Coordinates of C-alpha atoms (C1' of nucleotides) in Angstrom, one line a residue:
Chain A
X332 CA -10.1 19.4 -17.9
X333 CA -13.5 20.0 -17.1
X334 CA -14.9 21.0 -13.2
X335 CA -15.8 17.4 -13.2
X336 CA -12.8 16.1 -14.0
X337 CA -11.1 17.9 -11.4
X338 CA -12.9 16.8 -8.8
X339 CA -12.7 13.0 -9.5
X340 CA -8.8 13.8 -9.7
X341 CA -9.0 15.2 -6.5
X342 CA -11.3 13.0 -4.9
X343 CA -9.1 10.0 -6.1
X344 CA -5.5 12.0 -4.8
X345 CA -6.8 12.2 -1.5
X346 CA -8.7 8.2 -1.0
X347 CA -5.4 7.1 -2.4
X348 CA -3.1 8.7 -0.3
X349 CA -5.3 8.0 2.4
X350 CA -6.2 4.2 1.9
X351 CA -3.8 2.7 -0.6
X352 CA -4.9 2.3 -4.2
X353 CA -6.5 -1.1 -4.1
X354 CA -8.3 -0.2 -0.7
X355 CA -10.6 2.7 -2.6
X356 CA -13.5 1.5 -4.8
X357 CA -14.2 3.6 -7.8
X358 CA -18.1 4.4 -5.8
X359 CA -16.3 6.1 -3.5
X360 CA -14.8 8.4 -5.7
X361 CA -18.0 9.3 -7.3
X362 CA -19.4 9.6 -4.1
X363 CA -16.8 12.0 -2.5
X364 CA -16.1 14.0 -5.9
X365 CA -20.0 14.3 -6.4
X366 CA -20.5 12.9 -9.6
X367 CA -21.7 9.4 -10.8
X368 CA -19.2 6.6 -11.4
X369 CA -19.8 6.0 -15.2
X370 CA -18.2 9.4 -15.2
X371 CA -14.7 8.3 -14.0
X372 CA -15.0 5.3 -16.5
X373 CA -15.7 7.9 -19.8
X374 CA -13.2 10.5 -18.7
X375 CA -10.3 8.0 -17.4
X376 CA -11.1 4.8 -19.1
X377 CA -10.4 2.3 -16.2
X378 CA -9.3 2.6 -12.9
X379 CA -5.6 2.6 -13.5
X380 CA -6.0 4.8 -16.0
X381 CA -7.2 7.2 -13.2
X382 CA -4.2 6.2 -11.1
X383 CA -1.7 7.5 -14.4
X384 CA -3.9 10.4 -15.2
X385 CA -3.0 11.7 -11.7
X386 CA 0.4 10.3 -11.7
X387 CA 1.0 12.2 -14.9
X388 CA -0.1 15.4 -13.1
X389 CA 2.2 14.8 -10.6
X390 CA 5.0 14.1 -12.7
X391 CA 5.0 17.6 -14.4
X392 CA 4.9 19.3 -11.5
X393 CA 8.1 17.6 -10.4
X394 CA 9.8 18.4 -13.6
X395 CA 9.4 22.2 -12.3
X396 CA 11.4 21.7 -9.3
X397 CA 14.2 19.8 -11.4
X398 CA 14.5 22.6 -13.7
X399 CA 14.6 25.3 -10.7
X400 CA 17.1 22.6 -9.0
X401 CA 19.0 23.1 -12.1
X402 CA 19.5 26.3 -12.1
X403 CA 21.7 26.5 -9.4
X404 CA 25.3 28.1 -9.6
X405 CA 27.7 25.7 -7.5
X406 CA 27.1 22.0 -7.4
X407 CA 27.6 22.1 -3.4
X408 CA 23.7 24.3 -4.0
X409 CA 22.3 21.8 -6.1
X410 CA 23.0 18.7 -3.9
X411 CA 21.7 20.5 -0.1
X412 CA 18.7 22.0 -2.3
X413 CA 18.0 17.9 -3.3
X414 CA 19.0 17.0 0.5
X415 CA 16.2 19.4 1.5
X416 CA 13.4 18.7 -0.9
X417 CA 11.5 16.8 1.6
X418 CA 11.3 19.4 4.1
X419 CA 10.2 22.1 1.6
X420 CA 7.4 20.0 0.4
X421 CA 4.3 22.0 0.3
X422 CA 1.2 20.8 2.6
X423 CA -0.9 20.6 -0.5
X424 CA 1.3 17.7 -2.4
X425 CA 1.6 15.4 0.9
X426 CA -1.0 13.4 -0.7
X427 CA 0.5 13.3 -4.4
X428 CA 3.3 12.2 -2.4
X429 CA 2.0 9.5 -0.2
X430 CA 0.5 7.8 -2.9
X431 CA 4.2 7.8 -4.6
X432 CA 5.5 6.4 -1.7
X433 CA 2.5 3.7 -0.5
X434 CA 2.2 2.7 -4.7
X435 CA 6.7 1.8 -4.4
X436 CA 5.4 -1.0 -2.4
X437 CA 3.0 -2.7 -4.6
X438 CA 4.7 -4.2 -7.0
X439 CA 2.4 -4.0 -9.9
X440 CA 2.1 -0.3 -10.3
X441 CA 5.5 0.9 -9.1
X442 CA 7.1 3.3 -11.4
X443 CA 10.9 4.3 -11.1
X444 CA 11.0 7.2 -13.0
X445 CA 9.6 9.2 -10.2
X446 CA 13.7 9.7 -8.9
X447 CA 15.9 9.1 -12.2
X448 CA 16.2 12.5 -13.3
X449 CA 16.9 13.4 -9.3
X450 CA 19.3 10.7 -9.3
X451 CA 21.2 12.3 -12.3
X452 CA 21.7 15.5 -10.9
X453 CA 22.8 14.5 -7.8
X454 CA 25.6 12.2 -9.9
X455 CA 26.9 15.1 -12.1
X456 CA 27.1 17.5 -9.2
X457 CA 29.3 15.1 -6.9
X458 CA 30.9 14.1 -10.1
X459 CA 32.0 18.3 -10.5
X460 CA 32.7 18.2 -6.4
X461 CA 35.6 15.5 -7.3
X462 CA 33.9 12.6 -5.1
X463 CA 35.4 9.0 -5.4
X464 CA 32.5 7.3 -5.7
X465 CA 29.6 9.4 -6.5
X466 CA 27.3 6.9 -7.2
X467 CA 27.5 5.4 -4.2
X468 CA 26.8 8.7 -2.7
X469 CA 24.2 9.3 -4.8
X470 CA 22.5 5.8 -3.8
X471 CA 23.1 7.2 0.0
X472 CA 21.9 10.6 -0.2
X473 CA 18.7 8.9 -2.2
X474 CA 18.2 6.6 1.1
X475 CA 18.6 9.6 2.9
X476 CA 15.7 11.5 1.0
X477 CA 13.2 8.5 1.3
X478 CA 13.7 8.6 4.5
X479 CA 13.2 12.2 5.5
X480 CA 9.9 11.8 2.9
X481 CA 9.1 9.1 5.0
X482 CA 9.1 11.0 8.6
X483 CA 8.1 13.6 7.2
X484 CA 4.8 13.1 5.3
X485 CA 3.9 10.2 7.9
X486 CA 4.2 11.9 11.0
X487 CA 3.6 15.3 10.1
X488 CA 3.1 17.4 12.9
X489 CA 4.5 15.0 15.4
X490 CA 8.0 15.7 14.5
X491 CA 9.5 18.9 14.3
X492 CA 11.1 19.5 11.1
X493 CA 12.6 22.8 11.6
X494 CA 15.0 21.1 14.3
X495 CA 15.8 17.9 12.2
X496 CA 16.1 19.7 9.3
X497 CA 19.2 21.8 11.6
X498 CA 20.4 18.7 12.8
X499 CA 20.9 17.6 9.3
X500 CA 22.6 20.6 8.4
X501 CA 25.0 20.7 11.3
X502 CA 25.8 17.1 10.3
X503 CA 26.8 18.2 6.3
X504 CA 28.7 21.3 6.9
Chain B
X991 CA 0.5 -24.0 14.5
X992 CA -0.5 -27.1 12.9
X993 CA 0.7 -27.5 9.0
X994 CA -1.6 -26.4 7.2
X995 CA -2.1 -23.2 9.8
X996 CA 1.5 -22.2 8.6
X997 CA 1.3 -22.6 5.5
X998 CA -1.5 -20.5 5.1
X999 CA 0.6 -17.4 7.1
X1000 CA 3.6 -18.1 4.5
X1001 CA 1.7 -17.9 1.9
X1002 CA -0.6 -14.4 2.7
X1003 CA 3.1 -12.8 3.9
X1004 CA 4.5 -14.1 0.5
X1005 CA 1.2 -12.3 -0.9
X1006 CA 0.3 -9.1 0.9
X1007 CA 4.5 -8.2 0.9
X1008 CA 4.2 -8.5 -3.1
X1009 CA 0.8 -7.0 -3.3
X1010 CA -0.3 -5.6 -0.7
X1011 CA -2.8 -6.4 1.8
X1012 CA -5.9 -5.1 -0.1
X1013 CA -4.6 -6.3 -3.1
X1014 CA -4.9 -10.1 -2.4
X1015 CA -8.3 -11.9 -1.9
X1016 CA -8.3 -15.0 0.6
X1017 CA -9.2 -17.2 -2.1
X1018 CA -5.4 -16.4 -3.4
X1019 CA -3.9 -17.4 -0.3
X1020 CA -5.7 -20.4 0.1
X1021 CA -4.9 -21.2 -3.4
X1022 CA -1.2 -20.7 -2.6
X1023 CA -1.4 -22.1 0.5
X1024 CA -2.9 -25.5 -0.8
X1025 CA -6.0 -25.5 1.6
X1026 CA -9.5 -24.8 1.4
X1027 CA -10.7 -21.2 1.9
X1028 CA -12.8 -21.5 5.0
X1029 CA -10.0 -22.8 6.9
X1030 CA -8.6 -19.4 6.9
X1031 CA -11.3 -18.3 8.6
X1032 CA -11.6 -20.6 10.9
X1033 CA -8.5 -20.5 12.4
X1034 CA -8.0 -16.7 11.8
X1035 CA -11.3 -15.2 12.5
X1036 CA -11.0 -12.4 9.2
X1037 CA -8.4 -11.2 6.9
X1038 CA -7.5 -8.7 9.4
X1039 CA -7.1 -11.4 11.9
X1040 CA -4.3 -13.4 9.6
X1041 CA -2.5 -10.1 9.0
X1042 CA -2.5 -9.6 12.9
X1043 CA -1.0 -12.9 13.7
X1044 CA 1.6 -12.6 10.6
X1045 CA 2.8 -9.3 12.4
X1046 CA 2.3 -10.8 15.5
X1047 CA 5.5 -13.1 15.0
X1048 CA 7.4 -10.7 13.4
X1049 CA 7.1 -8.5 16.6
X1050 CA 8.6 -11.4 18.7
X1051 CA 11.4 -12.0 16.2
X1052 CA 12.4 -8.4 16.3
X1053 CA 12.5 -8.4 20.3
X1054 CA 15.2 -10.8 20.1
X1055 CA 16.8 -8.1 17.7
X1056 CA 16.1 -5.4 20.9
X1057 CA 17.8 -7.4 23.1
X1058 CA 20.7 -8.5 21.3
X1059 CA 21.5 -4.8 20.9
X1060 CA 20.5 -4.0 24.0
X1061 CA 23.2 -6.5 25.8
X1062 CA 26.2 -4.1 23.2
X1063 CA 28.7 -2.6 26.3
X1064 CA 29.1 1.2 25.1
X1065 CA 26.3 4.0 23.3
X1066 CA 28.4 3.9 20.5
X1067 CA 28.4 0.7 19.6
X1068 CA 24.3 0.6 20.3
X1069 CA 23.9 3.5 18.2
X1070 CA 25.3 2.2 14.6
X1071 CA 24.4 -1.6 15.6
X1072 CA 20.6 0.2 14.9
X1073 CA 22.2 2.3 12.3
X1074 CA 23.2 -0.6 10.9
X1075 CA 20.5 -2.6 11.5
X1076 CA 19.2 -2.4 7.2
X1077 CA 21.8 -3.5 5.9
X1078 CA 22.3 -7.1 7.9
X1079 CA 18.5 -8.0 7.4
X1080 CA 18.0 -11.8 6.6
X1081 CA 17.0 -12.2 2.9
X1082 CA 14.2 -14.4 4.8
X1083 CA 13.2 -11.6 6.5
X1084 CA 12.3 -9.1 3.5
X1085 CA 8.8 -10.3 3.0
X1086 CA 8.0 -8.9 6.5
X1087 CA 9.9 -5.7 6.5
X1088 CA 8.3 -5.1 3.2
X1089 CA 4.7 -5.7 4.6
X1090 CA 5.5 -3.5 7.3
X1091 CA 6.5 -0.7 5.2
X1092 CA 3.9 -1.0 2.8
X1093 CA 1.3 -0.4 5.6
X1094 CA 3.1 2.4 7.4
X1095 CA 1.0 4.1 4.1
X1096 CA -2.3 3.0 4.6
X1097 CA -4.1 4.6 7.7
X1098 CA -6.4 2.3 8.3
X1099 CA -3.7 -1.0 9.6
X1100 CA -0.8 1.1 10.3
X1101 CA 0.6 0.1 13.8
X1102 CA 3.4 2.8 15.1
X1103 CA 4.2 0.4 17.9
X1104 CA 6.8 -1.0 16.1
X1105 CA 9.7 1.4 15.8
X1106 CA 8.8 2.5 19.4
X1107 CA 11.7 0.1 21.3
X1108 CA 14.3 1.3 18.7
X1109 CA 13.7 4.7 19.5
X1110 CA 14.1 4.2 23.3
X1111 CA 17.3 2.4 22.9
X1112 CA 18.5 5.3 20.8
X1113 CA 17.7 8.1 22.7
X1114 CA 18.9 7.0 26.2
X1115 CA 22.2 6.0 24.3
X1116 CA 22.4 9.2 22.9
X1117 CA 21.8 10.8 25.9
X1118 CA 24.8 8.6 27.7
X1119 CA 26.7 10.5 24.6
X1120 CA 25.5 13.8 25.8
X1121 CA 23.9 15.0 22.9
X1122 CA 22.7 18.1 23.3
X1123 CA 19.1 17.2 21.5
X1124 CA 19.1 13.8 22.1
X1125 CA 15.6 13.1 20.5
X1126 CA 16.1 14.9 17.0
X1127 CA 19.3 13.2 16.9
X1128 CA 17.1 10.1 17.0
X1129 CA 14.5 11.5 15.0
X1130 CA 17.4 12.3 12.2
X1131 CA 18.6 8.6 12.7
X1132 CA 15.3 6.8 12.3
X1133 CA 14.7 8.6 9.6
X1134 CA 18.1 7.2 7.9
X1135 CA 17.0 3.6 9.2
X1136 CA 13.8 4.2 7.2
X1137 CA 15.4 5.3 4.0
X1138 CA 18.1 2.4 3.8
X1139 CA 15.0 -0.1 4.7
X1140 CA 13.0 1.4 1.6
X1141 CA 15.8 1.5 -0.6
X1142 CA 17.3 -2.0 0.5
X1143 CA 14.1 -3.9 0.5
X1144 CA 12.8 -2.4 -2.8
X1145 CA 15.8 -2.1 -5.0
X1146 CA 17.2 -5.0 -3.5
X1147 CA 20.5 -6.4 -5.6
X1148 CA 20.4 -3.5 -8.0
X1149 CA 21.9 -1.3 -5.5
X1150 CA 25.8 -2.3 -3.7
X1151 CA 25.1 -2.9 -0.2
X1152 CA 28.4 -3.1 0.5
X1153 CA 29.2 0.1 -1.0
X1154 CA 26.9 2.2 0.4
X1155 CA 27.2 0.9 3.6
X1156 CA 30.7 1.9 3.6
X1157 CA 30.0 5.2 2.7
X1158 CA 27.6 5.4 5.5
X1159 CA 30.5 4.2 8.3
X1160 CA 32.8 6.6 6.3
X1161 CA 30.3 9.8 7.1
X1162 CA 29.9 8.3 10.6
X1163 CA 33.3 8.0 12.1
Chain C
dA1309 C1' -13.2 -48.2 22.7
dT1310 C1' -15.8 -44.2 22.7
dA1311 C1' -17.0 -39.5 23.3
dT1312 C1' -15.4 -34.8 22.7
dT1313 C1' -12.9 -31.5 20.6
dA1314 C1' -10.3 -29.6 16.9
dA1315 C1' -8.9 -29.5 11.9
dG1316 C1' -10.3 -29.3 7.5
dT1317 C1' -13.5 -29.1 3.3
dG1318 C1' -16.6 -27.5 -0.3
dA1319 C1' -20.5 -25.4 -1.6
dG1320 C1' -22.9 -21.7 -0.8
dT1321 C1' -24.3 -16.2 0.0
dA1322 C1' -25.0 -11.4 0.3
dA1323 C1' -22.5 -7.5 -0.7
dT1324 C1' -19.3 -5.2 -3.4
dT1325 C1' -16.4 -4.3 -7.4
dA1326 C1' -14.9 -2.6 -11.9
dC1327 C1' -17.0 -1.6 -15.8
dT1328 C1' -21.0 -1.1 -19.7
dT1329 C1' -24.8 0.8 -22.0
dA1330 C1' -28.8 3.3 -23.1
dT1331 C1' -30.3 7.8 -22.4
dT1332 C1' -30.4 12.7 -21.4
dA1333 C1' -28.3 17.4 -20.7
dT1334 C1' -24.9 20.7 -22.2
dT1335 C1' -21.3 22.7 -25.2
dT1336 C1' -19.5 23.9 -29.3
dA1337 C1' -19.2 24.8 -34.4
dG1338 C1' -20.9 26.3 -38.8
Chain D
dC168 C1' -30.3 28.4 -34.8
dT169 C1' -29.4 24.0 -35.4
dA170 C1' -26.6 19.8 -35.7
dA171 C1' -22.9 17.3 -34.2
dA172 C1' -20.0 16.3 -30.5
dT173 C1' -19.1 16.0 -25.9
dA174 C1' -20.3 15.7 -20.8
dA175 C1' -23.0 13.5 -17.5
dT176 C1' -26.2 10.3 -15.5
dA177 C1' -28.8 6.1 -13.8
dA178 C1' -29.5 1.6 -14.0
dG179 C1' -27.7 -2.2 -15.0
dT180 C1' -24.1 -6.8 -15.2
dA181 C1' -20.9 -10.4 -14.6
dA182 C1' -17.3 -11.4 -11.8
dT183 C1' -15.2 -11.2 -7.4
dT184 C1' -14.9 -10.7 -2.4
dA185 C1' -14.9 -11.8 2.5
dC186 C1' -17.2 -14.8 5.1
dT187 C1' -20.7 -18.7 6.7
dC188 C1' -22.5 -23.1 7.3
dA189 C1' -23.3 -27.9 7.1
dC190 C1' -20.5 -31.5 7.0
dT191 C1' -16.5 -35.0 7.1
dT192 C1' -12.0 -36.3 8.9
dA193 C1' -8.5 -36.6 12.3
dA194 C1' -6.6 -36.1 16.9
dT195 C1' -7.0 -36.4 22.0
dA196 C1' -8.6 -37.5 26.5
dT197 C1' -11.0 -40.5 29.6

DNA sequence: ATATTAAGTGAGTAATTACTTATTATTTAG
DNA sequence: CTAAATAATAAGTAATTACTCACTTAATAT
């Protein structure tokens, strides 16, 4: 990955979160990343290609926090560590993560990987905590995290996290 | 609304809740719609001006929503009617929700308005229930509503409504 | 009946879009 | 040190986009 490269990647992170996918021309890319738009076309191919290079990215960052997720002891850890994710979501990925959340909506680039392997772990550790129906409370605490990602990455500062993220705890003791 | 003047808001809601609003050109609606592109502009003003009056009506359908909750006898029975609220939307209805959601993402047409009357309802309820911190109780309930929303709307028939919404009452009694 | 307004069309248009190509600058390898 | 490969640019291009305009058709009011 060259300098160059970089900066298109992050020029395009932040337009997309911003404006949506199909709402940022690939000239405004090369304007804001300060290079000329062939550039984006040689490096990335097309613009979708763009769009995966950075999902990609994305993808194996996320596959640190599983493994870390992981390697927690009890299974009660594993499931309030994947109930919190949201809150502990560094300032710095809000946009890898809005543009996850704005591209669920469109249907022709929505990938579902993105919360499989999450998914998983939350199964097998309600599984191990003897729960009837753990994939129904899988599917719940799921909802649960998309919407805390929602809130959360949406209206940022407005709400305060540190007190929902209490009231949620009070709630699952 | 004459004909025609519908059909052409049926058709962009059909299109801008599959695609997304930046994603579909006029000349697709029209197309879709059976009528000639100018006429969108003619009764519409702009693309902006169709999505406005698409979200328009859906505002005036959902105060019909605010009131039937509003007219429930006890806080309780307010509270998990919004709860709730996810789970008994009208297949109909999904093209809408899912145009909503998809521009809560994109700065530039989002419109916060909209979950403002929920919010009321809830935290004057909850403060008949004497909660202590009535509005990040609310905050931690909107935030549910959001998540069943996303997952209902997008997964659709792949995840057990039934079942989950069970397990939701079950935590909730 | 006729005049006025509104509904609807179809062929434009200027600007923008994703992408290409020919060319030049910069690395890297032997 | 030089040649091959790669990075980068600038100036295109064909297609698409949101929107306009001159016009025809249908509805409404007097």
């Amino acid at each position: 990955m060259t300098e160059k490269q970089q900066s298109i990647v992050n020029s395009a992170l932040k337009l997309f979160a911003d404006k949506g996918f199909d709402a940022v021309p690939t000239s405004a890319i090369a304007k804001d990343a300060g290079v000329s738009e062939g550039l984006i076309f040689r490096h990335f191919q097309n613009k979708v290609g763009l769009l995966n290079a950075i999902m990609q990215m994305g993808k194996e960052k996320i596959a640190d926090n599983v493994s870390e997720i992981l390697a927690l002891n009890t299974p009660e850890a594993r499931v309030t560590a994947i109930m919190e994710i949201p809150f502990y979501i560094a300032e710095e990925d809000y946009p890898f993560w809005k543009l996850v959340y704005s591209l669920k909506w469109q249907n022709d680039y929505y990938d579902d990987e993105m919360s499989k392997p999450m998914k998983d772990i939350l199964i097998s550790a309600l599984v191990e905590m003897k729960y009837i129906d753990a994939e129904s409370e899988a599917d719940l605490i799921l909802s649960y995290l998309d919407g805390f990602a929602t809130t959360i990455l949406l209206k940022g500062e407005v709400v305060d996290k540190n007190k929902l993220l209490q009231t949620l705890r009070k709630k699952y003791k």
